[in-house]
Coordinates of C-alpha atoms (C1' of nucleotides) in Angstrom, one line a residue:
Chain A
R252 CA 72.9 -128.7 -19.0
E253 CA 73.1 -131.0 -21.8
L254 CA 69.9 -132.7 -20.8
L255 CA 68.1 -129.4 -20.2
N256 CA 69.3 -128.1 -23.6
D257 CA 68.1 -131.3 -25.5
S258 CA 64.9 -130.3 -27.2
L259 CA 63.9 -133.9 -27.7
I260 CA 63.6 -134.5 -23.9
A261 CA 60.4 -133.3 -22.2
K262 CA 60.7 -131.6 -19.1
S263 CA 58.2 -132.3 -16.2
G264 CA 58.0 -130.0 -13.1
H265 CA 56.0 -127.5 -11.3
D266 CA 55.9 -123.7 -12.4
L267 CA 58.2 -124.4 -15.4
K268 CA 57.9 -120.7 -16.5
R269 CA 59.6 -119.8 -13.1
Q270 CA 62.3 -122.4 -14.0
L271 CA 62.9 -120.9 -17.4
Q272 CA 63.4 -117.8 -15.7
I273 CA 65.9 -119.1 -13.1
A274 CA 67.7 -121.2 -15.7
N275 CA 68.0 -118.2 -17.9
S276 CA 69.4 -116.1 -15.2
Q277 CA 72.2 -118.8 -15.0
G278 CA 72.7 -118.7 -18.7
I279 CA 71.0 -122.1 -19.3
S280 CA 68.2 -122.5 -21.9
I281 CA 65.6 -125.3 -21.3
N282 CA 64.3 -126.9 -24.5
G283 CA 61.7 -129.5 -25.1
D284 CA 58.1 -130.1 -24.2
L285 CA 56.9 -128.7 -21.1
E286 CA 54.7 -130.8 -18.7
D287 CA 53.9 -128.4 -16.0
L288 CA 51.9 -129.6 -12.9
L289 CA 50.9 -126.2 -12.0
I290 CA 49.2 -125.6 -15.2
A291 CA 47.6 -129.1 -15.0
G292 CA 46.5 -128.7 -11.5
Y293 CA 44.9 -125.3 -12.7
L294 CA 43.0 -126.9 -15.5
V295 CA 41.7 -129.9 -13.5
N296 CA 40.4 -127.5 -10.8
A297 CA 40.9 -123.6 -11.1
G298 CA 38.9 -123.1 -8.1
L299 CA 40.9 -125.3 -5.8
G300 CA 42.8 -122.1 -4.7
D301 CA 46.6 -123.0 -3.8
L302 CA 48.3 -124.9 -6.3
E303 CA 51.8 -125.1 -5.1
L304 CA 53.3 -128.5 -5.2
E305 CA 52.7 -129.1 -1.6
D306 CA 48.9 -128.5 -2.1
L307 CA 48.7 -130.7 -5.2
S308 CA 50.7 -133.4 -3.4
I309 CA 48.2 -133.5 -0.6
S310 CA 45.1 -133.4 -2.7
Y311 CA 46.2 -135.7 -5.4
I312 CA 48.5 -138.3 -3.9
Q313 CA 47.8 -137.9 -0.2
K314 CA 51.5 -137.1 0.6
I315 CA 53.0 -134.2 2.8
I316 CA 56.3 -132.8 1.3
P317 CA 58.6 -131.8 4.2
S318 CA 59.4 -128.2 4.4
W319 CA 61.4 -125.7 6.5
R320 CA 59.6 -123.5 8.7
N321 CA 60.5 -120.3 10.8
E322 CA 60.0 -120.0 14.4
R323 CA 56.3 -119.0 13.9
G324 CA 55.7 -122.0 11.8
K325 CA 55.5 -120.2 8.4
T326 CA 57.1 -122.3 5.5
F327 CA 59.9 -121.0 3.6
S328 CA 59.7 -121.4 -0.3
V329 CA 62.3 -123.8 -1.7
F330 CA 63.3 -120.9 -3.8
N331 CA 64.1 -118.8 -0.7
L332 CA 65.6 -121.2 2.0
P333 CA 67.5 -119.5 4.9
P334 CA 71.2 -119.4 4.0
G335 CA 73.4 -122.1 5.8
L336 CA 70.6 -124.8 6.1
P337 CA 72.5 -128.1 6.2
D338 CA 72.8 -129.9 2.7
D339 CA 71.0 -133.2 4.1
I340 CA 67.8 -130.9 4.9
I341 CA 67.9 -129.3 1.5
A342 CA 68.3 -132.8 -0.2
K343 CA 65.5 -134.2 1.8
I344 CA 63.1 -131.4 0.7
C345 CA 64.2 -131.4 -2.9
G346 CA 64.2 -135.1 -3.1
A347 CA 60.7 -135.2 -1.9
R348 CA 59.5 -132.5 -4.3
L349 CA 61.0 -134.6 -7.2
E350 CA 59.3 -137.7 -6.0
A351 CA 56.1 -135.6 -5.9
V352 CA 56.4 -134.6 -9.5
R353 CA 57.0 -138.1 -10.6
Q354 CA 53.9 -139.4 -8.9
L355 CA 51.6 -136.6 -9.5
K356 CA 52.2 -136.3 -13.1
P357 CA 50.4 -139.5 -14.2
K358 CA 47.6 -138.6 -11.9
L359 CA 47.1 -135.3 -13.1
W360 CA 47.5 -136.4 -16.9
E361 CA 44.8 -139.0 -16.4
L362 CA 42.5 -136.4 -14.9
M363 CA 43.1 -134.2 -17.8
E364 CA 42.6 -136.9 -20.2
K365 CA 39.2 -138.1 -18.4
T366 CA 37.8 -134.6 -18.4
G367 CA 38.8 -133.6 -22.0
L368 CA 41.4 -131.0 -21.1
N369 CA 44.2 -132.5 -23.1
K370 CA 43.7 -130.5 -26.2
L371 CA 43.5 -127.3 -24.2
Y372 CA 46.7 -128.1 -22.3
H373 CA 48.7 -129.2 -25.4
D374 CA 47.4 -126.7 -28.0
V375 CA 47.1 -123.6 -25.7
E376 CA 48.4 -123.7 -22.1
K377 CA 51.7 -125.5 -22.7
P378 CA 52.9 -123.4 -25.5
L379 CA 51.6 -120.3 -23.7
I380 CA 54.1 -120.9 -21.0
R381 CA 56.9 -120.0 -23.3
V382 CA 55.2 -116.9 -24.8
L383 CA 54.6 -115.6 -21.4
Y384 CA 58.2 -116.3 -20.2
K385 CA 59.4 -114.2 -23.3
M386 CA 56.9 -111.3 -22.5
E387 CA 58.3 -111.3 -19.0
R388 CA 61.9 -111.4 -20.0
Q389 CA 61.2 -108.7 -22.7
G390 CA 59.4 -106.3 -20.3
I391 CA 58.5 -102.7 -21.1
K392 CA 60.5 -99.6 -20.9
V393 CA 59.4 -97.0 -18.3
E394 CA 60.7 -93.5 -18.0
P395 CA 61.3 -92.8 -14.2
E396 CA 61.8 -89.2 -14.8
T397 CA 58.3 -88.8 -16.3
L398 CA 56.9 -90.5 -13.3
R399 CA 58.8 -88.4 -10.9
E400 CA 57.8 -85.3 -12.5
F401 CA 54.0 -86.1 -12.4
G402 CA 54.8 -87.4 -8.7
R403 CA 56.1 -83.9 -7.7
S404 CA 52.8 -82.2 -9.2
L405 CA 50.6 -84.7 -7.5
K406 CA 52.4 -84.0 -4.1
N407 CA 51.7 -80.3 -4.5
R408 CA 48.2 -80.8 -5.2
Q409 CA 47.9 -83.2 -2.4
S410 CA 49.1 -80.6 0.2
Q411 CA 46.7 -78.1 -1.1
L412 CA 43.9 -80.7 -0.8
E413 CA 45.0 -81.6 2.9
S414 CA 44.9 -78.2 4.0
D415 CA 41.6 -77.5 2.3
I416 CA 40.0 -80.4 3.8
Y417 CA 41.2 -79.7 7.3
S418 CA 40.0 -76.2 7.1
L419 CA 36.6 -77.1 5.8
V420 CA 36.0 -79.6 8.7
Q421 CA 38.0 -77.6 11.1
E422 CA 39.9 -80.5 12.2
E423 CA 43.1 -82.5 11.3
F424 CA 42.6 -86.2 10.9
N425 CA 43.9 -89.1 8.8
I426 CA 42.0 -88.6 5.4
S427 CA 43.3 -92.1 4.4
S428 CA 41.6 -93.8 7.3
P429 CA 38.0 -94.8 6.4
K430 CA 37.2 -95.2 10.2
Q431 CA 38.3 -91.5 10.9
L432 CA 36.7 -90.3 7.7
G433 CA 33.4 -92.0 8.4
V434 CA 33.2 -90.1 12.0
I435 CA 34.0 -86.9 10.5
L436 CA 31.5 -86.9 7.7
F437 CA 28.6 -88.8 9.4
E438 CA 29.1 -87.8 13.1
K439 CA 30.7 -84.3 13.1
L440 CA 29.2 -83.0 10.0
G441 CA 25.9 -84.8 10.3
L442 CA 25.9 -86.1 6.8
K443 CA 23.4 -89.0 6.2
A444 CA 25.2 -92.4 5.8
P445 CA 23.8 -94.2 2.7
K446 CA 25.3 -97.4 3.5
K447 CA 27.5 -99.4 6.1
T448 CA 30.4 -101.9 5.9
K449 CA 30.9 -104.7 8.3
T450 CA 33.0 -102.5 10.5
G451 CA 31.3 -99.1 10.2
Y452 CA 30.4 -96.3 7.8
S453 CA 31.0 -96.8 4.2
T454 CA 32.9 -94.1 2.6
D455 CA 33.7 -95.6 -0.9
A456 CA 33.5 -93.4 -4.2
E457 CA 29.9 -94.4 -4.7
V458 CA 28.8 -93.1 -1.4
L459 CA 30.9 -90.0 -1.7
E460 CA 29.3 -89.2 -5.2
S461 CA 25.9 -89.6 -3.9
L462 CA 26.9 -86.8 -1.3
Y463 CA 28.7 -84.8 -3.9
D464 CA 26.8 -81.6 -3.3
A465 CA 25.9 -82.2 0.3
H466 CA 29.3 -80.6 1.5
P467 CA 32.1 -78.8 -0.2
V468 CA 34.7 -81.1 1.4
I469 CA 33.2 -84.3 -0.5
P470 CA 34.8 -83.3 -3.9
K471 CA 38.3 -82.7 -2.2
I472 CA 38.2 -86.2 -0.6
L473 CA 37.4 -87.8 -3.8
E474 CA 40.3 -86.0 -5.6
Y475 CA 42.5 -86.6 -2.6
R476 CA 41.9 -90.5 -2.8
Q477 CA 42.5 -90.5 -6.6
N478 CA 45.8 -88.7 -5.9
V479 CA 47.0 -90.9 -3.2
K480 CA 46.3 -94.1 -5.4
L481 CA 48.2 -92.7 -8.2
Q482 CA 51.1 -91.6 -6.1
S483 CA 51.5 -94.7 -4.1
T484 CA 50.7 -97.6 -6.4
Y485 CA 51.4 -96.0 -9.9
I486 CA 54.5 -93.8 -9.2
D487 CA 56.2 -94.7 -6.1
S488 CA 55.8 -98.5 -6.3
L489 CA 56.4 -98.6 -10.2
I490 CA 59.5 -96.7 -10.2
V491 CA 61.1 -99.3 -7.5
L492 CA 60.3 -102.0 -9.9
I493 CA 62.1 -100.5 -13.0
H494 CA 65.1 -102.9 -13.5
P495 CA 68.3 -101.1 -13.2
R496 CA 69.9 -103.0 -16.2
S497 CA 67.3 -103.2 -18.6
G498 CA 65.3 -99.8 -17.7
R499 CA 62.3 -101.8 -18.0
V500 CA 59.6 -103.3 -15.7
H501 CA 59.4 -107.1 -16.1
P502 CA 56.1 -108.2 -14.7
T503 CA 54.8 -111.7 -13.9
F504 CA 52.0 -113.0 -15.9
N505 CA 50.2 -115.6 -13.7
Q506 CA 48.7 -118.4 -15.8
A507 CA 47.1 -120.3 -13.0
V508 CA 45.3 -117.7 -10.7
T509 CA 41.8 -116.7 -12.1
T510 CA 38.8 -119.0 -11.8
T511 CA 37.7 -118.2 -15.5
G512 CA 41.0 -118.9 -17.4
R513 CA 42.2 -115.1 -17.7
L514 CA 45.7 -114.2 -17.0
S515 CA 46.6 -112.0 -14.1
C516 CA 49.7 -109.7 -13.5
T517 CA 51.8 -108.7 -10.7
D518 CA 54.9 -106.8 -9.7
P519 CA 53.8 -104.5 -11.3
N520 CA 50.4 -105.3 -12.4
L521 CA 50.2 -103.7 -15.8
Q522 CA 46.6 -105.0 -16.5
N523 CA 45.2 -102.1 -14.3
I524 CA 47.3 -99.1 -15.3
P525 CA 44.8 -96.1 -15.1
V526 CA 43.3 -95.0 -18.5
R527 CA 39.8 -93.7 -17.9
S528 CA 40.7 -90.5 -16.0
E529 CA 42.7 -87.7 -17.7
E530 CA 45.2 -87.5 -14.8
G531 CA 45.5 -91.3 -14.5
R532 CA 46.3 -91.7 -18.1
L533 CA 49.3 -89.6 -17.6
I534 CA 50.9 -92.7 -15.9
R535 CA 50.6 -94.4 -19.3
C536 CA 52.8 -91.7 -21.0
A537 CA 55.9 -93.0 -19.0
F538 CA 55.5 -96.4 -20.7
V539 CA 57.6 -96.1 -24.1
P540 CA 59.2 -97.9 -26.8
P541 CA 63.0 -98.3 -26.4
D542 CA 64.2 -96.0 -29.1
S543 CA 62.8 -93.1 -31.3
E544 CA 62.6 -95.5 -34.3
Q545 CA 60.0 -97.6 -32.4
R546 CA 56.4 -97.2 -31.5
L547 CA 54.0 -99.1 -29.2
F548 CA 51.4 -100.8 -31.0
S549 CA 48.1 -102.0 -29.4
V550 CA 45.5 -104.5 -31.0
D551 CA 42.3 -105.1 -29.1
Y552 CA 39.3 -107.5 -29.9
S553 CA 36.3 -105.5 -30.5
Q554 CA 33.4 -106.4 -28.2
I555 CA 34.8 -109.9 -28.0
E556 CA 32.6 -110.9 -24.9
L557 CA 29.3 -109.9 -26.6
R558 CA 30.4 -111.6 -29.9
V559 CA 30.9 -114.7 -27.9
M560 CA 27.5 -114.2 -26.3
A561 CA 26.0 -113.8 -29.7
H562 CA 27.6 -116.9 -30.9
F563 CA 26.6 -119.1 -27.9
S564 CA 23.2 -117.7 -27.6
Q565 CA 22.6 -118.0 -31.4
D566 CA 20.0 -115.1 -30.8
Q567 CA 19.1 -113.9 -34.5
A568 CA 18.9 -110.0 -33.8
F569 CA 22.1 -110.0 -31.7
K570 CA 24.0 -112.2 -34.5
E571 CA 22.8 -110.0 -37.2
A572 CA 23.9 -106.8 -35.4
F573 CA 27.5 -108.1 -35.6
L574 CA 27.2 -109.7 -39.0
R575 CA 26.2 -106.1 -40.2
G576 CA 29.0 -104.5 -38.4
E577 CA 26.7 -102.4 -36.3
D578 CA 27.8 -100.6 -33.1
I579 CA 26.1 -103.1 -30.8
H580 CA 25.3 -100.7 -27.9
K581 CA 23.5 -98.3 -30.4
F582 CA 21.7 -101.1 -32.1
T583 CA 20.7 -102.5 -28.7
A584 CA 19.4 -98.8 -27.6
A585 CA 17.5 -98.7 -30.9
A586 CA 15.9 -101.9 -30.2
V587 CA 15.2 -101.5 -26.5
F588 CA 13.8 -97.9 -26.9
G589 CA 12.1 -98.6 -30.1
V590 CA 13.6 -95.8 -32.2
P591 CA 15.7 -95.9 -35.5
V592 CA 19.4 -96.2 -35.0
S593 CA 19.9 -92.7 -36.2
E594 CA 17.9 -91.3 -33.3
V595 CA 19.7 -93.0 -30.5
S596 CA 20.9 -90.4 -27.9
H597 CA 24.1 -90.7 -25.8
E598 CA 22.1 -91.5 -22.8
M599 CA 20.3 -94.2 -24.6
R600 CA 23.4 -95.8 -25.7
D601 CA 25.0 -95.7 -22.3
R602 CA 22.0 -97.3 -20.8
A603 CA 22.0 -100.0 -23.5
K604 CA 25.6 -100.5 -23.0
A605 CA 25.0 -101.0 -19.1
V606 CA 22.4 -103.6 -20.0
N607 CA 24.5 -105.4 -22.5
F608 CA 27.3 -105.8 -19.9
G609 CA 25.0 -106.4 -17.1
I610 CA 23.6 -109.4 -19.1
I611 CA 27.0 -110.9 -19.2
Y612 CA 27.6 -110.7 -15.7
G613 CA 24.0 -112.0 -14.7
I614 CA 22.3 -108.9 -13.9
S615 CA 19.4 -108.1 -11.6
G616 CA 17.1 -105.1 -11.8
F617 CA 18.6 -103.9 -8.6
G618 CA 22.1 -103.9 -9.8
L619 CA 21.2 -102.2 -13.0
A620 CA 19.3 -99.6 -11.3
R621 CA 22.1 -98.6 -9.2
N622 CA 24.4 -98.6 -12.0
I623 CA 22.5 -96.4 -14.3
G624 CA 20.7 -94.3 -11.8
V625 CA 17.2 -95.1 -12.6
S626 CA 14.4 -96.4 -10.4
R627 CA 14.2 -100.3 -9.8
K628 CA 11.0 -100.3 -11.6
E629 CA 12.6 -98.8 -14.7
A630 CA 15.5 -101.1 -14.7
D631 CA 13.2 -103.9 -14.6
A632 CA 11.4 -102.6 -17.5
F633 CA 14.8 -102.2 -19.5
I634 CA 15.6 -105.9 -18.8
E635 CA 12.2 -107.0 -19.9
A636 CA 12.6 -105.1 -23.1
Y637 CA 16.1 -106.2 -23.6
F638 CA 14.8 -109.9 -23.5
S639 CA 11.8 -109.4 -25.5
K640 CA 14.2 -108.1 -28.5
Y641 CA 16.7 -110.6 -27.8
P642 CA 14.8 -113.7 -26.7
G643 CA 17.8 -116.0 -27.6
V644 CA 19.8 -114.3 -25.0
K645 CA 17.3 -115.0 -22.3
Q646 CA 16.8 -118.5 -23.4
Y647 CA 20.6 -119.1 -23.4
G648 CA 21.1 -117.5 -20.0
E649 CA 18.4 -120.1 -18.7
E650 CA 19.8 -123.0 -20.5
L651 CA 23.3 -122.4 -19.2
I652 CA 22.2 -122.5 -15.6
A653 CA 20.2 -125.6 -16.2
R654 CA 23.1 -127.4 -17.9
A655 CA 25.6 -126.1 -15.2
K656 CA 23.3 -127.5 -12.4
Q657 CA 23.1 -131.0 -14.1
T658 CA 27.0 -131.2 -14.5
G659 CA 28.1 -129.0 -11.6
E660 CA 30.3 -126.9 -13.7
A661 CA 30.6 -124.4 -16.3
R662 CA 32.6 -124.8 -19.7
T663 CA 34.2 -122.6 -22.1
L664 CA 34.4 -123.1 -25.8
L665 CA 37.9 -124.8 -25.7
G666 CA 36.7 -127.0 -22.8
R667 CA 38.1 -125.2 -19.8
I668 CA 36.3 -126.2 -16.8
R669 CA 35.0 -124.2 -13.7
K670 CA 33.5 -126.3 -11.0
L671 CA 30.4 -124.7 -9.4
P672 CA 29.2 -127.0 -6.5
E673 CA 27.3 -124.0 -4.9
L674 CA 24.7 -124.4 -7.9
S675 CA 22.9 -127.0 -5.7
S676 CA 23.3 -125.0 -2.2
R677 CA 20.1 -124.3 -0.4
N678 CA 21.4 -120.9 0.6
F679 CA 19.9 -118.4 -1.7
T680 CA 23.0 -116.0 -1.6
L681 CA 25.5 -118.8 -2.3
R682 CA 23.3 -120.4 -5.3
S683 CA 22.6 -117.0 -6.7
F684 CA 26.4 -116.3 -7.0
A685 CA 27.1 -119.6 -8.5
E686 CA 24.4 -119.2 -11.0
R687 CA 25.9 -115.6 -12.1
M688 CA 29.3 -117.5 -12.3
A689 CA 27.6 -120.1 -14.5
R690 CA 26.3 -117.3 -16.8
N691 CA 29.5 -115.3 -16.9
T692 CA 32.3 -117.9 -16.9
P693 CA 31.7 -119.6 -20.3
I694 CA 31.8 -116.0 -21.8
Q695 CA 34.6 -114.4 -20.0
G696 CA 36.5 -117.7 -20.1
T697 CA 35.9 -118.1 -23.9
A698 CA 37.3 -114.8 -24.6
A699 CA 40.3 -115.8 -22.4
D700 CA 40.7 -119.0 -24.5
I701 CA 40.6 -117.1 -27.7
I702 CA 43.3 -114.5 -27.0
K703 CA 45.6 -117.2 -25.5
K704 CA 45.3 -119.3 -28.6
A705 CA 45.8 -116.2 -30.7
M706 CA 48.9 -115.3 -28.6
V707 CA 50.5 -118.9 -29.2
S708 CA 49.8 -118.4 -33.0
I709 CA 51.3 -115.0 -33.1
D710 CA 54.5 -116.0 -31.3
N711 CA 54.9 -118.9 -34.0
R712 CA 54.6 -116.4 -36.6
L713 CA 57.0 -113.8 -34.9
C714 CA 59.6 -116.3 -33.6
N715 CA 61.6 -116.9 -36.6
N716 CA 61.4 -113.2 -37.5
P717 CA 61.9 -111.0 -34.3
E718 CA 62.5 -107.9 -36.1
L719 CA 58.7 -107.8 -37.0
G720 CA 57.8 -106.8 -33.4
K721 CA 57.8 -108.0 -30.0
L722 CA 54.8 -109.0 -27.9
L723 CA 55.0 -107.1 -24.5
L724 CA 51.7 -107.2 -22.7
Q725 CA 48.3 -108.9 -22.6
V726 CA 45.3 -106.9 -21.1
H727 CA 42.5 -109.4 -21.3
D728 CA 41.2 -108.4 -24.8
E729 CA 44.2 -106.5 -26.0
L730 CA 47.9 -107.2 -27.0
I731 CA 50.6 -104.7 -26.7
F732 CA 53.7 -104.8 -28.9
E733 CA 56.9 -102.9 -29.6
V734 CA 57.3 -102.3 -33.3
R735 CA 59.6 -100.4 -35.8
G736 CA 57.3 -97.5 -36.5
S737 CA 57.4 -97.6 -40.2
E738 CA 56.8 -101.3 -40.3
W739 CA 53.6 -101.7 -38.2
P740 CA 51.5 -102.6 -41.0
I741 CA 53.4 -105.8 -41.5
L742 CA 53.0 -106.7 -37.9
A743 CA 49.3 -105.5 -38.1
K744 CA 48.6 -108.0 -41.0
I745 CA 50.0 -110.9 -39.0
V746 CA 48.3 -110.0 -35.8
K747 CA 45.0 -109.3 -37.3
Q748 CA 45.0 -112.5 -39.3
E749 CA 46.0 -114.8 -36.1
M750 CA 43.6 -112.9 -33.7
E751 CA 40.5 -113.0 -36.1
S752 CA 41.0 -116.5 -36.9
A753 CA 42.1 -118.1 -33.5
V754 CA 38.6 -119.8 -33.4
T755 CA 35.7 -119.7 -35.9
L756 CA 32.3 -118.2 -34.3
D757 CA 28.8 -117.7 -36.1
V758 CA 29.8 -113.9 -35.8
P759 CA 33.0 -112.4 -37.1
L760 CA 35.9 -111.5 -34.8
V761 CA 37.2 -108.1 -35.3
V762 CA 40.2 -106.2 -34.0
D763 CA 41.3 -102.5 -33.8
F764 CA 44.8 -101.1 -34.0
K765 CA 46.3 -98.2 -32.1
L766 CA 49.9 -96.8 -32.4
G767 CA 51.9 -94.4 -30.3
T768 CA 55.2 -93.0 -29.2
N769 CA 53.9 -93.9 -25.4
W770 CA 51.2 -96.0 -24.0
G771 CA 49.2 -92.8 -22.9
E772 CA 48.9 -91.3 -26.4
M773 CA 47.8 -94.0 -28.8
T774 CA 46.0 -93.1 -32.1
P775 CA 43.7 -95.4 -33.8
V776 CA 45.3 -96.6 -37.2
Q777 CA 43.9 -98.9 -40.0
L778 CA 45.4 -101.0 -42.7
E779 CA 45.0 -99.7 -46.2
G780 CA 42.3 -101.4 -48.1
Chain B
dC56 C1' 46.4 -110.7 8.4
dC57 C1' 42.1 -108.7 6.9
dT58 C1' 39.3 -104.7 5.3
dG59 C1' 38.0 -101.1 2.4
dA60 C1' 39.7 -98.1 -1.0
dC61 C1' 41.3 -97.5 -5.7
dT62 C1' 42.6 -99.2 -10.4
dC63 C1' 41.8 -102.2 -14.7
dC64 C1' 39.0 -105.6 -18.5
Chain C
dC164 C1' 16.6 -112.8 1.1
dA165 C1' 20.3 -109.9 -1.3
dT166 C1' 21.2 -108.0 -5.3
dG167 C1' 26.6 -107.9 -11.8
dG168 C1' 31.8 -111.3 -13.4
dG169 C1' 37.0 -111.4 -13.2
dA170 C1' 41.6 -109.4 -11.0
dG171 C1' 46.3 -106.6 -7.8
dT172 C1' 48.0 -103.1 -4.7
dC173 C1' 47.9 -100.0 -1.1
dA174 C1' 47.1 -97.8 3.6
dG175 C1' 45.1 -98.4 7.9
dG176 C1' 44.0 -100.9 11.7

DNA sequence: CCTGACTCC
DNA sequence: CATGGGAGTCAGG
């Protein structure tokens, strides 16, 4: 315990955030530098897939760590070994793991050094481990009764929809089975199947929306599906995850999953709680601050990915739009459609927005056409007009791919690496995927770098003064805090300062604030002056 | 255990 | 020739 507490002694291990949680549950705090092989392995090769100690050991020191397996050959996690396992076996497994840590550490640190990842590790990922640990331990309060009540109304609607659907198709079947639904729609009712999957007819939302008016059962099926999803994922499962003592859900933020450097979130995934649909948004209303004095406070980066693209591409027009504080989608629409900004219609803006996002993802005319519901030819024309207005963006995309082909990897602003060996594949599809990743990863990944760096700085500002507010969640371009309602402007100033100056780009970084008594009803707020 | 469906940025 | 990036969870099969 003394050693673990000693802040002058660095701690090496694998998945140290987990170790912090386990130690904390035993009333032990672990201080000192964290040298985490999981994070190092992730930075060295994020695309590797499994980064368990066993996997790193095979890849980097060519050693197999002994493990205990069940009858079917499945390995037990060391954190969940079967009860009654003899001590000498446990000792053998743990000893081998410790030895693997000892040998892996210099290997991985050397690889980080060689590939220029040291700074990213030390300045961002390492301090972020403790930030995420605190967020997980803090959790966010959820009102189970709000969820249950919404669940009851969903259940009623559900039975209504079921009987409507059965009577419309004159048959009872499992609406949740895409296989059975396909047979009903495309054989019994004789609707024309617009596309197929590997295993049969596709019945996804895109297909059903294209058939919206073709039969009165279609809208009911769409609503049924939305209902089932809300009920199973966002009501039933969420209630189970409320901790009985804290009244909160305590998600796990995974720092070593995504290929681009983003975080991911599980148990529950609070990065995909519904927000777009009115019904779905009701789920958010169950997420609340701990008492009536406090509020939830959200701060999100405005258009961070497009700003990153403006910076990297150095496109004059694109940069100017942000420097002048324009609405970027409106500005793009005006440029592409050749009208003044004041005459841009909603539809023009929506289409320009789709092109802006499409560009980030490595768009094709085909994909854009499908997305905004125009012909392939029209979509091609949009893209051409876009590139003629933003020639720097076009050139940047081409340069990115050329550069990535030379090095076999894509890099972000802070030097995060994604290996892309498929860039030299002779298979067109594989190569095209890699090319889109080469375009997208520097943008998505740089945005991830920026918010991670901001989280670390914010934590530094708040840690000596926890009454200012508590960071609860990160949703890719957004941070959510608990704050004493009357004091949100103090928190806002700190968070704004740290988020907007996390890095310096050639265009400004801008954040927006929202405040509310629950996560579903947040109102935009601004600092005075 | 995989697939296809839905949810998010 | 196939066709926008990154995730997680669920039910069905």
